[in-house]
């Protein structure tokens, strides 16, 4: 027998199985002396053969009696474990054995953090990768923290789940046992440890761990379920559930076929292993994460990956705060994903372009090294926008060669978005009315989701569409219940077309089509312009009806146009009304008007013009960009800045054709020369609308309208003078005419003359005197015209 709790360093004790199959160390008497216990081989005779342990030690779940060469796990408690020797026994010092039976932290305990004083329920005890393998205690705090939203996930690792703000990990040595949590307290925690990440159980005060057999059975059941899932994995069945993405599906089939052939070649001794790292290129909402999970399951089913888990990280999970930390965080992330897939979303953000981002470069370099060192253990997927990813790949020459499998995720078509709408509706427990299916649903989705918006959200736009429809349906059903007192059960979960449609008049007072057209009709003259706008409205409405009837609609023509005419003929005013019409019809999101000329497009330095032009175009998205005196953008053949501005503008008209209408305005002859000098202008601006000069009668109508708005009147003599002036103006068909602008200027001058005349009169002025413009008020303008003749 051994005496005392601190034997000499050279002394070793051998553990042997008790009759119950548990490892026996004897009991510690109150005196502190160890009770005598039998040595191995007792009962078989002195020097008899030592017996092998009949059961696995309770503190070492990784010990397998039939696998004496099993690897020793590292980190924390596991670091102290010893491998069985040739005689089948575990040899370790008493100093290493006893402390593990004095640990006071256990899942379900009430714990106090010695450092901060916070209290909570323990939901995890064991090693954590973010702690470099050291043991931590995961708490569900009683009081929510305001400085974090931790819900059990820290640096991409999750060992338990709880409500956001209540999660906290602390070093095991900082955990102070308070009491065993009651069932009510555990229920209040609202969480349970994550089975897949469960760490080793730590007994307390020599007490056996309750429920160990059930947890081992649960783990075995989970593993068996995963193995069964991998064995029954059918790629074609999985691909049938994915909407669209035909190119991606083809790539997945090709990879699966390639792996099957490689396996047969390996049986013949032919080594044909290829790297499986991938690039996922595409816009948001195209299903990249969904496909990444499918890739993990597929590769596990064919034996390329062992576990098939998916670890998702972004830049914030990989970039450290000080030098050297980034490489460690990146390596740790790859290590966590071993056996599965590491999915790095928005990978282009790892390395900021055009800056000395040393941490980002360190992360990229580490990824390249890890992708090579662990090529057979883990699959790394880099995901992001196509354009940004192309720039990102140039940050390290090894990226392209180590990530050869490139998946292009195309944007969804309106027909595919309609299928997603149907699928999302059913997944939420709702249904669509019978009339809202097929071509009618596709037409509805095409109206509500503009092509320009699809790259910004794709499938997410369809989900948002359904959620908004459910919100409107809820309001509609509430009104029915309030008025009738009851509603049919099916109506509670039935979505109709009106639930998806946006009201014609928004809360901000957006004008309807009829109101906008009434404004256009109120404009004096411009018969040809009014005819064109009404034709455009009729054509668009007819196409909508053809789609709803299941017929093929004519392709949408470009709405970019050229306005030609002299100053003052109403070009800007018509453009503003046209924006309201197009918004009311759903062709433009905002319908606002942005006015610009050459100075707003051309910069003073080389390379800045294209940037300036594009920024201005982006400010007009959703509405109209009105470029006045567009012919002046390019002054002559040597005007390189002007050419750059025009080329950029023409390219933007094509890039944003579904979310922008560009109008080039100017004099007729100059605009013809501009179209001739640049073929892109003529092809992308197919419609030219001519604004004719006003007649003398139209000029007088404009005058009467302006006077009415300002509560002014003309004396008979003044009206006669104006008729003469307008007849002279109407005979002048050139840019000096002035048209409506000249009328406004003329009336402004007359009002100043009236003010000067009335101030010369004594006494208070009557209402009639304040309203009346007389012949004398127009004398100055008439004299200038006579002098000009």
CSV table of N, CA, C and O in Angstrom, one decimal, residues 97-137:
chain,number,residue,atom,x,y,z
A,97,UNK,N,-3.6,12.1,-11.2
A,97,UNK,CA,-4.9,11.4,-11.2
A,97,UNK,C,-5.9,12.1,-10.3
A,97,UNK,O,-7.0,12.4,-10.8
A,98,UNK,N,-5.5,12.4,-9.1
A,98,UNK,CA,-6.5,12.9,-8.1
A,98,UNK,C,-7.1,14.3,-8.5
A,98,UNK,O,-8.2,14.5,-8.2
A,99,UNK,N,-6.3,15.2,-9.0
A,99,UNK,CA,-6.9,16.6,-9.3
A,99,UNK,C,-8.1,16.5,-10.2
A,99,UNK,O,-9.0,17.3,-10.1
A,100,UNK,N,-8.2,15.5,-11.1
A,100,UNK,CA,-9.3,15.5,-12.0
A,100,UNK,C,-10.6,15.1,-11.2
A,100,UNK,O,-11.7,15.3,-11.7
A,101,UNK,N,-10.4,14.5,-10.1
A,101,UNK,CA,-11.6,14.1,-9.3
A,101,UNK,C,-12.0,15.1,-8.3
A,101,UNK,O,-12.9,14.9,-7.5
A,102,UNK,N,-11.3,16.2,-8.3
A,102,UNK,CA,-11.6,17.3,-7.4
A,102,UNK,C,-12.2,18.5,-8.1
A,102,UNK,O,-12.4,19.5,-7.5
A,103,UNK,N,-12.3,18.4,-9.5
A,103,UNK,CA,-12.9,19.5,-10.2
A,103,UNK,C,-14.4,19.7,-9.8
A,103,UNK,O,-15.1,18.8,-9.5
A,104,UNK,N,-14.8,21.0,-9.7
A,104,UNK,CA,-16.1,21.3,-9.1
A,104,UNK,C,-17.0,21.9,-10.2
A,104,UNK,O,-18.0,22.6,-9.8
A,105,UNK,N,-16.7,21.8,-11.5
A,105,UNK,CA,-17.6,22.4,-12.5
A,105,UNK,C,-18.2,21.3,-13.3
A,105,UNK,O,-17.5,20.3,-13.8
A,106,UNK,N,-19.5,21.4,-13.5
A,106,UNK,CA,-20.2,20.4,-14.2
A,106,UNK,C,-21.4,21.0,-15.0
A,106,UNK,O,-22.0,22.0,-14.5
A,107,UNK,N,-21.8,20.5,-16.1
A,107,UNK,CA,-22.9,21.0,-16.8
A,107,UNK,C,-24.2,20.9,-16.0
A,107,UNK,O,-24.5,19.8,-15.4
A,108,UNK,N,-24.9,22.0,-15.9
A,108,UNK,CA,-26.1,22.0,-15.0
A,108,UNK,C,-25.8,22.7,-13.7
A,108,UNK,O,-26.8,22.9,-12.9
A,109,UNK,N,-24.6,23.0,-13.4
A,109,UNK,CA,-24.3,23.7,-12.1
A,109,UNK,C,-24.6,25.2,-12.2
A,109,UNK,O,-24.6,25.8,-13.3
A,110,UNK,N,-24.8,25.8,-11.0
A,110,UNK,CA,-24.9,27.2,-10.9
A,110,UNK,C,-23.4,27.7,-10.7
A,110,UNK,O,-22.8,27.3,-9.7
A,111,UNK,N,-23.0,28.6,-11.5
A,111,UNK,CA,-21.6,29.1,-11.5
A,111,UNK,C,-21.5,30.6,-11.3
A,111,UNK,O,-22.3,31.3,-11.8
A,112,UNK,N,-20.4,30.9,-10.6
A,112,UNK,CA,-20.1,32.4,-10.4
A,112,UNK,C,-18.7,32.6,-11.1
A,112,UNK,O,-17.8,31.8,-10.8
A,113,UNK,N,-18.6,33.7,-11.9
A,113,UNK,CA,-17.4,34.0,-12.5
A,113,UNK,C,-16.5,34.8,-11.5
A,113,UNK,O,-16.9,35.9,-11.0
A,114,UNK,N,-15.4,34.2,-11.1
A,114,UNK,CA,-14.6,34.9,-10.0
A,114,UNK,C,-14.1,36.2,-10.5
A,114,UNK,O,-13.8,37.1,-9.7
A,115,UNK,N,-13.9,36.4,-11.8
A,115,UNK,CA,-13.3,37.7,-12.3
A,115,UNK,C,-14.3,38.8,-12.3
A,115,UNK,O,-14.1,39.9,-11.8
A,116,UNK,N,-15.5,38.6,-12.8
A,116,UNK,CA,-16.5,39.6,-13.0
A,116,UNK,C,-17.6,39.6,-11.9
A,116,UNK,O,-18.4,40.5,-11.8
A,117,UNK,N,-17.8,38.4,-11.3
A,117,UNK,CA,-18.9,38.3,-10.3
A,117,UNK,C,-20.2,37.9,-10.9
A,117,UNK,O,-21.2,37.7,-10.2
A,118,UNK,N,-20.3,37.7,-12.2
A,118,UNK,CA,-21.5,37.3,-12.9
A,118,UNK,C,-21.9,35.9,-12.5
A,118,UNK,O,-21.0,35.0,-12.3
A,119,UNK,N,-23.2,35.6,-12.5
A,119,UNK,CA,-23.6,34.2,-12.2
A,119,UNK,C,-24.5,33.7,-13.3
A,119,UNK,O,-25.1,34.5,-14.1
A,120,UNK,N,-24.5,32.4,-13.4
A,120,UNK,CA,-25.3,31.8,-14.5
A,120,UNK,C,-25.3,30.3,-14.4
A,120,UNK,O,-24.7,29.7,-13.4
A,121,UNK,N,-25.9,29.7,-15.4
A,121,UNK,CA,-26.0,28.2,-15.4
A,121,UNK,C,-25.0,27.7,-16.4
A,121,UNK,O,-24.9,28.2,-17.5
A,122,UNK,N,-24.2,26.7,-16.0
A,122,UNK,CA,-23.2,26.1,-16.9
A,122,UNK,C,-23.8,25.2,-17.9
A,122,UNK,O,-24.6,24.3,-17.6
A,123,UNK,N,-23.5,25.5,-19.2
A,123,UNK,CA,-24.1,24.7,-20.3
A,123,UNK,C,-23.0,24.0,-21.1
A,123,UNK,O,-23.3,23.2,-22.0
A,124,UNK,N,-21.7,24.3,-20.8
A,124,UNK,CA,-20.6,23.5,-21.5
A,124,UNK,C,-19.4,23.6,-20.6
A,124,UNK,O,-19.1,24.6,-20.0
A,125,UNK,N,-18.7,22.4,-20.5
A,125,UNK,CA,-17.4,22.3,-19.9
A,125,UNK,C,-16.5,21.5,-20.8
A,125,UNK,O,-16.9,20.4,-21.1
A,126,UNK,N,-15.4,22.0,-21.2
A,126,UNK,CA,-14.5,21.3,-22.0
A,126,UNK,C,-13.6,22.2,-22.8
A,126,UNK,O,-13.6,23.4,-22.6
A,127,UNK,N,-12.7,21.6,-23.6
A,127,UNK,CA,-11.7,22.3,-24.4
A,127,UNK,C,-12.4,23.1,-25.5
A,127,UNK,O,-13.5,22.8,-26.0
A,128,UNK,N,-11.8,24.2,-25.9
A,128,UNK,CA,-12.3,25.1,-27.0
A,128,UNK,C,-11.1,25.5,-27.8
A,128,UNK,O,-10.0,25.8,-27.3
A,129,UNK,N,-11.3,25.4,-29.1
A,129,UNK,CA,-10.3,25.8,-30.1
A,129,UNK,C,-9.8,27.3,-29.9
A,129,UNK,O,-8.7,27.6,-30.1
A,130,UNK,N,-10.8,28.1,-29.7
A,130,UNK,CA,-10.5,29.6,-29.6
A,130,UNK,C,-9.6,29.8,-28.3
A,130,UNK,O,-9.0,30.9,-28.2
A,131,UNK,N,-9.6,28.9,-27.4
A,131,UNK,CA,-8.8,29.0,-26.2
A,131,UNK,C,-7.5,28.1,-26.3
A,131,UNK,O,-6.9,27.8,-25.3
A,132,UNK,N,-7.1,27.8,-27.5
A,132,UNK,CA,-5.9,27.0,-27.8
A,132,UNK,C,-6.0,25.7,-27.1
A,132,UNK,O,-5.0,25.1,-26.6
A,133,UNK,N,-7.2,25.1,-27.1
A,133,UNK,CA,-7.3,23.7,-26.5
A,133,UNK,C,-7.5,23.7,-25.0
A,133,UNK,O,-7.8,22.6,-24.5
A,134,UNK,N,-7.4,24.8,-24.4
A,134,UNK,CA,-7.6,24.9,-22.9
A,134,UNK,C,-9.1,24.7,-22.6
A,134,UNK,O,-10.0,25.0,-23.4
A,135,UNK,N,-9.4,24.3,-21.4
A,135,UNK,CA,-10.8,24.1,-21.0
A,135,UNK,C,-11.4,25.4,-20.6
A,135,UNK,O,-10.8,26.2,-19.9
A,136,UNK,N,-12.7,25.5,-21.0
A,136,UNK,CA,-13.5,26.7,-20.7
A,136,UNK,C,-14.8,26.2,-20.1
A,136,UNK,O,-15.2,25.1,-20.2
A,137,UNK,N,-15.5,27.2,-19.5
A,137,UNK,CA,-16.8,27.0,-19.0
A,137,UNK,C,-17.8,27.9,-19.7
A,137,UNK,O,-17.6,29.1,-19.7
